[in-house]
Short mmCIF file of C-alpha atoms and ligand atoms in Angstrom, two decimals:
data_model
loop_
_atom_site.label_atom_id
_atom_site.label_comp_id
_atom_site.label_asym_id
_atom_site.label_seq_id
_atom_site.Cartn_x
_atom_site.Cartn_y
_atom_site.Cartn_z
CA MET A 1 32.19 18.56 10.64
CA ALA A 2 29.93 20.89 9.17
CA GLU A 3 27.84 22.73 11.51
CA ALA A 4 24.39 22.31 12.32
CA THR A 5 22.36 25.74 10.91
CA GLU A 6 20.15 27.65 12.87
CA VAL A 7 16.03 27.76 11.41
CA PRO A 8 14.56 31.29 11.02
CA LYS A 9 11.01 31.36 12.56
CA LEU A 10 8.57 31.73 10.53
CA ARG A 11 5.60 34.04 9.63
CA TRP A 12 2.86 31.35 8.48
CA LYS A 13 -0.16 33.85 9.09
CA PRO A 14 -0.59 34.96 5.27
CA LEU A 15 -0.39 38.55 4.03
CA PRO A 16 -3.69 40.14 2.85
CA GLY A 17 -3.93 39.40 -1.07
CA GLU A 18 -1.54 35.98 -0.11
CA LYS A 19 -3.35 32.63 -0.82
CA LYS A 20 -4.20 31.03 2.84
CA VAL A 21 -2.24 28.06 3.48
CA GLY A 22 -1.02 25.82 6.90
CA PRO A 23 2.16 25.97 8.93
CA TYR A 24 3.17 23.02 7.08
CA GLU A 25 2.73 23.84 3.52
CA HIS A 26 4.19 27.74 4.74
CA TRP A 27 7.27 25.64 5.72
CA VAL A 28 7.39 24.10 2.42
CA GLY A 29 6.87 26.79 0.79
CA SER A 30 9.81 28.75 2.20
CA THR A 31 12.29 25.67 1.37
CA GLY A 32 11.44 26.52 -2.44
CA LEU A 33 11.88 22.72 -2.84
CA PRO A 34 9.77 20.68 -6.03
CA VAL A 35 6.40 18.91 -4.65
CA TYR A 36 5.55 16.54 -5.54
CA ARG A 37 1.09 15.93 -6.06
CA GLY A 38 -1.41 14.27 -7.65
CA HIS A 39 -1.52 9.93 -7.15
CA ALA A 40 2.17 8.78 -7.96
CA LEU A 41 5.87 9.86 -8.04
CA GLN A 42 6.72 7.47 -11.09
CA ASP A 43 10.58 7.17 -9.95
CA VAL A 44 11.92 8.78 -6.97
CA ARG A 45 15.23 7.15 -8.31
CA THR A 46 14.99 9.65 -11.10
CA ALA A 47 12.86 12.12 -10.05
CA GLU A 48 13.97 16.14 -10.81
CA LEU A 49 15.16 17.92 -7.43
CA SER A 50 16.28 21.18 -7.14
CA TRP A 51 19.51 22.08 -4.12
CA TRP A 52 18.23 23.04 -0.74
CA ALA A 53 20.84 25.53 0.36
CA GLU A 54 20.52 25.46 4.42
CA ARG A 55 20.81 20.78 4.81
CA GLU A 56 23.54 21.12 1.56
CA CYS A 57 21.64 18.04 -0.95
CA ASN A 58 18.84 18.27 -3.68
CA ALA A 59 15.45 17.49 -2.24
CA ALA A 60 12.24 17.13 -2.92
CA PHE A 61 8.95 16.97 -1.05
CA VAL A 62 6.18 14.11 -1.70
CA SER A 63 2.55 15.00 -0.70
CA LEU A 64 0.56 13.50 -2.67
CA GLN A 65 -3.57 12.82 -2.42
CA GLY A 66 -3.82 10.03 -0.27
CA GLN A 67 -1.29 11.75 2.28
CA GLY A 68 -3.83 13.87 3.16
CA SER A 69 -2.20 16.66 4.55
CA LEU A 70 -1.15 14.25 7.72
CA THR A 71 2.53 12.83 6.65
CA GLU A 72 5.23 14.28 5.26
CA GLY A 73 7.74 12.56 2.39
CA ARG A 74 10.60 13.82 1.35
CA ILE A 75 13.18 12.75 -0.96
CA THR A 76 17.34 13.27 0.23
CA GLU A 77 20.22 13.60 -2.27
CA ILE A 78 23.23 13.51 -1.21
CA PRO A 79 26.29 14.53 -3.87
CA PRO A 80 29.03 11.81 -4.04
CA GLY A 81 31.55 11.67 -1.58
CA LYS A 82 29.64 13.99 0.59
CA THR A 83 28.37 14.13 4.99
CA LEU A 84 25.47 16.48 5.32
CA PRO A 85 25.16 18.90 7.70
CA PRO A 86 23.67 17.37 11.79
CA LEU A 87 20.59 17.83 11.93
CA LYS A 88 18.14 16.89 15.15
CA PHE A 89 14.71 16.89 14.37
CA GLY A 90 11.84 16.36 17.13
CA LEU A 91 9.96 13.91 15.23
CA ASP A 92 10.69 10.02 14.09
CA GLU A 93 11.43 9.78 11.06
CA ILE A 94 11.61 6.75 8.98
CA VAL A 95 14.31 6.25 6.13
CA TYR A 96 14.03 3.95 2.96
CA VAL A 97 16.59 4.29 0.56
CA VAL A 98 16.14 4.67 -3.29
CA LYS A 99 19.37 4.43 -4.34
CA GLY A 100 23.15 4.47 -3.25
CA ARG A 101 25.36 3.78 -0.18
CA GLY A 102 26.50 5.05 3.48
CA LEU A 103 25.85 5.72 6.69
CA THR A 104 24.22 7.01 9.01
CA THR A 105 25.44 8.18 12.44
CA THR A 106 22.94 9.34 15.22
CA TRP A 107 23.79 10.82 19.08
CA ARG A 108 22.25 12.64 22.04
CA GLY A 109 23.14 15.80 23.57
CA ASP A 110 27.15 16.82 22.45
CA GLY A 111 27.99 13.64 21.25
CA GLU A 112 26.99 11.22 23.42
CA ALA A 113 25.62 7.42 22.83
CA LYS A 114 27.13 7.75 19.43
CA LYS A 115 25.92 5.05 17.46
CA THR A 116 26.54 4.54 13.11
CA VAL A 117 24.96 2.20 11.17
CA GLU A 118 25.93 1.59 7.30
CA TRP A 119 23.31 1.92 4.54
CA SER A 120 22.05 0.91 0.99
CA ALA A 121 19.66 0.37 -1.87
CA HIS A 122 17.01 -0.59 -0.08
CA SER A 123 17.43 -0.15 3.46
CA LEU A 124 15.34 1.16 6.19
CA MET A 125 16.21 2.72 8.84
CA LEU A 126 14.49 4.74 11.95
CA LEU A 127 15.97 8.20 13.19
CA PRO A 128 14.68 8.52 16.42
CA ARG A 129 13.34 11.34 17.98
CA ASN A 130 15.92 14.73 19.32
CA TYR A 131 18.42 12.82 18.19
CA THR A 132 20.97 14.55 15.86
CA HIS A 133 21.31 12.69 12.85
CA GLN A 134 24.17 12.96 10.00
CA LEU A 135 24.31 11.02 6.85
CA THR A 136 27.05 10.37 4.72
CA ASN A 137 27.43 9.22 0.90
CA THR A 138 30.18 6.31 0.85
CA GLN A 139 30.76 6.59 -2.70
CA GLY A 140 32.54 8.72 -4.37
CA THR A 141 31.43 8.72 -7.70
CA GLU A 142 27.45 7.98 -7.08
CA SER A 143 24.84 10.28 -5.58
CA ALA A 144 22.61 8.19 -2.62
CA ARG A 145 18.96 8.67 -2.47
CA LEU A 146 17.08 8.16 0.69
CA LEU A 147 12.80 8.58 0.99
CA HIS A 148 12.25 10.30 4.31
CA TYR A 149 8.08 9.94 5.69
CA ASN A 150 7.55 11.20 9.32
CA ALA A 151 4.59 13.47 10.79
CA PHE A 152 5.70 16.84 9.99
CA PRO A 153 2.21 18.64 9.25
CA MET A 154 0.63 17.17 11.86
CA ALA A 155 3.11 18.34 14.63
CA LEU A 156 2.54 22.12 12.55
CA GLY A 157 -0.51 21.64 12.47
CA ALA A 158 -0.51 21.46 16.29
CA VAL A 159 2.40 23.59 16.70
CA PRO A 160 2.82 26.29 14.06
CA ASP A 161 6.72 26.79 14.71
CA PRO A 162 9.17 24.82 12.70
CA SER A 163 11.88 26.00 15.24
CA ALA A 164 10.58 23.74 17.87
CA PHE A 165 11.29 20.69 16.07
CA ILE A 166 14.32 21.78 13.67
CA ASN A 167 17.77 21.90 15.36
CA ASN A 168 15.98 22.96 18.79
CA PRO A 169 18.88 23.22 21.73
CA ASP A 170 16.10 22.09 23.77
CA SER A 171 15.03 19.19 23.02
CA ALA A 172 16.10 16.01 24.14
CA PRO A 173 15.60 12.38 23.62
CA GLY A 174 14.19 12.03 26.92
CA MET A 175 14.19 8.10 27.27
CA ASP A 176 15.94 5.58 29.76
CA ALA A 177 18.91 3.18 28.56
CA ASN A 178 17.11 -0.14 27.97
CA GLU A 179 15.27 2.04 25.51
CA GLU A 180 18.22 4.00 23.54
CA ARG A 181 20.17 0.34 23.26
CA GLU A 182 16.73 -0.57 21.58
CA PHE A 183 16.47 1.96 19.24
CA PHE A 184 19.76 1.29 17.69
CA ALA A 185 19.26 -2.42 17.50
CA THR A 186 19.06 -4.63 14.23
CA ALA A 187 15.75 -4.96 13.69
CA VAL A 188 14.96 -8.71 15.04
CA ALA A 189 12.01 -11.41 14.82
CA VAL A 190 9.20 -11.06 17.54
CA ALA A 191 5.73 -12.75 17.95
CA GLY A 192 3.19 -11.56 15.76
CA ARG A 193 -0.44 -12.41 15.65
CA ARG A 194 -1.53 -15.56 13.94
CA ASP A 195 1.61 -16.24 12.60
CA ARG A 196 2.38 -13.55 10.47
CA ALA A 197 5.96 -12.38 10.59
CA VAL A 198 6.91 -9.56 12.56
CA TRP A 199 9.98 -7.68 12.61
CA SER A 200 11.04 -4.81 15.13
CA GLY A 201 13.92 -2.97 15.52
CA SER A 202 15.72 0.41 13.82
CA PHE A 203 17.04 -0.62 11.58
CA PHE A 204 16.18 -3.30 8.54
CA PRO A 205 19.79 -4.39 6.22
CA ASP A 206 17.70 -5.05 2.48
CA LEU A 207 13.94 -5.03 1.60
CA ALA A 208 15.02 -6.66 -1.93
CA VAL A 209 15.62 -9.64 -0.19
CA TRP A 210 14.30 -10.00 2.96
CA ASP A 211 12.71 -13.33 2.99
CA SER A 212 11.33 -13.93 6.61
CA LEU A 213 7.80 -14.00 5.32
CA SER A 214 4.03 -15.34 6.20
CA ARG A 215 1.69 -15.82 3.79
CA ARG A 216 -1.11 -13.53 3.28
CA GLU A 217 -3.93 -15.90 1.83
CA SER A 218 -7.02 -13.95 2.05
CA ARG A 219 -5.45 -11.29 0.04
CA GLY A 220 -5.09 -14.01 -3.06
CA ALA A 221 -2.45 -14.20 -5.50
CA ALA A 222 -0.41 -16.86 -3.33
CA GLY A 223 1.08 -13.20 -1.60
CA HIS A 224 3.20 -12.71 1.07
CA SER A 225 3.76 -10.28 3.81
CA VAL A 226 5.93 -9.09 6.41
CA SER A 227 5.35 -6.43 9.11
CA PHE A 228 8.37 -3.68 10.75
CA HIS A 229 7.69 -2.34 14.19
CA PHE A 230 10.10 -0.26 14.75
CA SER A 231 10.77 -0.28 18.36
CA GLY A 232 8.08 1.69 20.48
CA ILE A 233 7.03 4.23 18.69
CA PRO A 234 3.36 4.24 16.79
CA PHE A 235 4.60 4.05 13.50
CA ASN A 236 4.83 1.02 11.07
CA ALA A 237 5.00 -0.58 8.34
CA HIS A 238 4.42 -3.64 6.02
CA MET A 239 5.89 -5.38 3.02
CA SER A 240 4.28 -7.55 0.73
CA VAL A 241 5.21 -9.72 -1.43
CA PHE A 242 3.38 -11.33 -4.73
CA PRO A 243 4.07 -13.33 -7.80
CA LYS A 244 5.40 -12.88 -10.73
CA GLN A 245 2.03 -12.68 -13.27
CA THR A 246 -0.69 -12.56 -10.57
CA TYR A 247 -3.27 -10.40 -8.92
CA LYS A 248 -3.96 -9.60 -5.94
CA LYS A 249 -7.94 -8.82 -4.86
CA THR A 250 -8.99 -5.25 -5.14
CA HIS A 251 -9.81 -4.08 -1.71
CA ARG A 252 -10.38 -1.39 0.12
CA HIS A 253 -9.37 -0.20 3.89
CA GLY A 254 -12.78 0.89 5.93
CA PRO A 255 -15.06 1.56 7.20
CA GLY A 256 -13.76 3.48 9.49
CA PRO A 257 -10.21 5.42 8.73
CA PHE A 258 -7.82 3.61 7.60
CA ARG A 259 -5.33 5.67 8.27
CA PRO A 260 -5.23 8.15 6.45
CA GLY A 261 -1.87 9.60 4.95
CA ALA A 262 -0.08 5.88 4.08
CA LEU A 263 2.60 5.79 1.35
CA LEU A 264 3.83 3.07 -0.76
CA VAL A 265 7.03 2.54 -2.06
CA LEU A 266 8.44 -0.47 -4.48
CA VAL A 267 10.96 -2.13 -4.06
CA SER A 268 11.02 -4.46 -7.38
CA GLY A 269 8.98 -5.94 -9.25
CA GLU A 270 6.86 -4.33 -12.94
CA GLY A 271 3.03 -3.67 -12.55
CA PHE A 272 0.46 -1.51 -11.72
CA SER A 273 -2.12 -0.77 -9.44
CA VAL A 274 -5.65 0.38 -9.90
CA MET A 275 -7.69 2.39 -8.08
CA TRP A 276 -11.22 4.43 -7.58
CA ALA A 277 -13.39 6.41 -5.53
CA HIS A 278 -15.25 4.03 -2.87
CA ASP A 279 -18.75 6.13 -3.58
CA ASP A 280 -19.33 6.23 -7.03
CA ASP A 281 -19.03 2.11 -9.00
CA ASP A 282 -18.90 4.66 -12.54
CA ALA A 283 -15.61 6.67 -11.42
CA GLU A 284 -12.95 6.78 -13.31
CA LYS A 285 -10.24 4.64 -13.19
CA THR A 286 -7.10 6.01 -12.26
CA ILE A 287 -3.96 3.45 -13.67
CA VAL A 288 -0.75 3.72 -11.51
CA PRO A 289 1.91 1.87 -13.76
CA TRP A 290 4.85 1.04 -11.01
CA GLN A 291 8.60 -0.43 -11.01
CA GLU A 292 10.80 -0.24 -8.13
CA GLY A 293 11.01 3.67 -7.25
CA THR A 294 7.74 4.42 -7.94
CA VAL A 295 6.02 5.96 -4.60
CA PHE A 296 1.98 5.93 -5.11
CA ASN A 297 -0.89 5.99 -2.47
CA PRO A 298 -4.77 4.33 -2.40
CA PRO A 299 -6.77 8.12 -1.10
CA ASP A 300 -8.75 7.24 2.51
CA LYS A 301 -11.04 4.47 1.34
CA TRP A 302 -10.61 4.67 -1.83
CA TRP A 303 -10.58 0.59 -3.80
CA HIS A 304 -6.97 -0.33 -5.11
CA GLY A 305 -6.18 -3.56 -6.60
CA HIS A 306 -2.59 -4.04 -7.35
CA TYR A 307 -1.26 -6.21 -11.27
CA ASN A 308 2.43 -8.02 -11.13
CA VAL A 309 3.31 -7.66 -14.79
CA GLY A 310 6.56 -8.76 -14.76
CA LEU A 311 9.00 -12.11 -14.75
CA GLU A 312 9.65 -11.13 -11.18
CA PRO A 313 7.63 -11.62 -7.68
CA ALA A 314 6.87 -8.20 -6.64
CA ARG A 315 7.40 -6.36 -3.37
CA TYR A 316 5.98 -3.65 -1.83
CA LEU A 317 6.61 -1.36 1.40
CA ALA A 318 3.47 0.59 2.98
CA ILE A 319 4.86 2.79 5.52
CA GLN A 320 1.81 4.28 8.25
CA PRO A 321 1.54 7.42 10.16
CA PRO A 322 0.66 6.81 13.90
CA GLN A 323 -2.80 5.50 14.27
CA VAL A 324 -4.64 8.35 15.83
CA PHE A 325 -7.86 7.82 15.69
CA SER A 326 -7.36 4.66 17.57
CA GLU A 327 -11.48 4.82 17.93
CA HIS A 328 -11.40 4.05 14.52
CA LYS A 329 -10.93 0.32 14.23
CA SER A 330 -8.60 -0.54 10.62
CA SER A 331 -10.88 -4.00 8.52
CA SER A 332 -10.68 -4.14 4.59
CA ILE A 333 -13.55 -5.62 2.10
CA GLU A 334 -12.19 -7.39 -0.95
CA ILE A 335 -13.46 -7.98 -4.17
CA GLN A 336 -13.66 -11.37 -4.32
CA TYR A 337 -12.12 -12.79 -7.63
CA THR A 338 -15.66 -14.40 -8.81
CA GLU A 339 -16.88 -11.06 -8.44
CA GLU A 340 -15.20 -8.73 -9.87
CA GLU A 341 -15.87 -7.29 -13.55
CA ALA A 342 -14.67 -9.09 -16.77
CA TRP A 343 -12.26 -5.51 -17.68
CA VAL A 344 -10.13 -6.18 -14.41
CA ARG A 345 -9.07 -9.47 -15.71
CA GLU A 346 -9.02 -8.32 -19.61
CA ARG A 347 -6.86 -5.30 -18.41
CA PHE A 348 -4.09 -7.67 -16.72
CA GLU A 349 -3.69 -10.25 -19.78
CA SER A 350 -3.75 -7.70 -22.37
CA GLU A 351 -0.74 -6.05 -20.12
CA LEU A 352 0.77 -9.19 -19.62
CA ALA A 353 0.06 -9.69 -23.72
CA GLU A 354 2.46 -6.50 -24.64
CA ARG A 355 5.17 -8.35 -22.79
CA GLY A 356 4.95 -12.00 -24.23
CA LEU A 357 3.61 -12.88 -21.04
CA THR A 358 0.38 -15.08 -20.29
CA SER A 359 -1.24 -14.18 -16.99
CA LEU A 360 -0.44 -17.40 -14.14
CA MET A 361 -3.69 -17.22 -12.44
CA PRO A 362 -4.90 -20.44 -11.99
CA PRO A 363 -8.48 -20.92 -13.66
CA GLU A 364 -10.88 -22.16 -10.69
CA ILE A 365 -10.25 -19.13 -9.30
CA TYR A 366 -12.77 -17.21 -11.27
CA THR A 367 -15.65 -19.96 -10.42
CA ASP A 368 -14.47 -21.22 -7.35
CA PRO A 369 -15.10 -19.08 -4.47
CA ASP A 370 -13.74 -21.38 -1.53
CA TYR A 371 -10.66 -22.09 -4.34
CA ARG A 372 -7.35 -22.42 -1.89
CA TRP A 373 -3.89 -21.22 -3.85
CA SER A 374 -0.33 -23.55 -3.27
CA TYR A 375 2.23 -21.86 -2.10
CA ARG A 376 4.30 -23.92 -4.24
CA ASP A 377 7.72 -21.99 -3.17
CA GLY A 378 7.27 -23.70 -0.29
CA SER A 379 7.98 -20.58 2.19
CA GLY A 380 5.73 -18.78 4.42
FE1 LIG B 1 -4.67 -2.29 0.71
#
């Protein structure tokens, strides 16, 4: 087993003439790894990465505009058959498996409470803070890719010392035995508000076939969703599923800040999202085409709508950071189908036509504001 690497103390204050950056940006820069910025990364499965000697893997950072420098996205590629060095990280981290198959082993202290979980493409898991974890690719011919999500930029903003969080020998999980058992449990269903499907745990085996969903009528398109809670930590995630050849209502989150910093990752499907700045009706529309493996997010308070132009239901996972500004309640404003501008439908139908498909949106939704979708598949 490889030894954990030591983290050098980093100087983050700029020298005269250097660009002034915060402690997180400075740490990212010290790794020399690529950083994906902008509004979207088209495909995490094929994105270019660089070798990270310290972690013995290829990697890159994802720091999109909508993350607001609050959350870290990071891609890890584990070479075929390889086990990465153990790593103890002082923050909770959510990991989505983009491709491949492997194992995560976690323990505390010198090897106590050791647990191993087996993952494959479309698994979602929690790496709990201050446990050591080790990642293994169990396939001998294919690399595995993971998308990590955590609040390291926020934490380093408050405590500008990476060695306080990475392989810190003095940090310990600090939880009782009951909490520990729960931390490593496979997800279980818990009672949700208003019949919402809510699952809690630290391992969700396969989001591509996850079928415990509840109806999400307010957003249109006969969509479904499920919420994922991570065993008592303040992150959460949800997955939306909506049918082929339909689109959801354009909406924005507000007026209070909607947990800026979320990341959306496409589990399956083919389509696009349209988003634009909330305070400018004439703002240029940003179109994000997507398919499995696309990562994107609408910046805080931007309008956004999701369009499925494929032959299968689309599934996207949204991972959200802790709501640290709890006095701001999140609420949504939707543009009803009867109120939307003509270009929305035109764009959707032309994208379908390019694929030899037609819209499955019921015509009544454009004239009847009280139209109720039928859930023909009987689920939810
Ligand atoms: Fe949204």
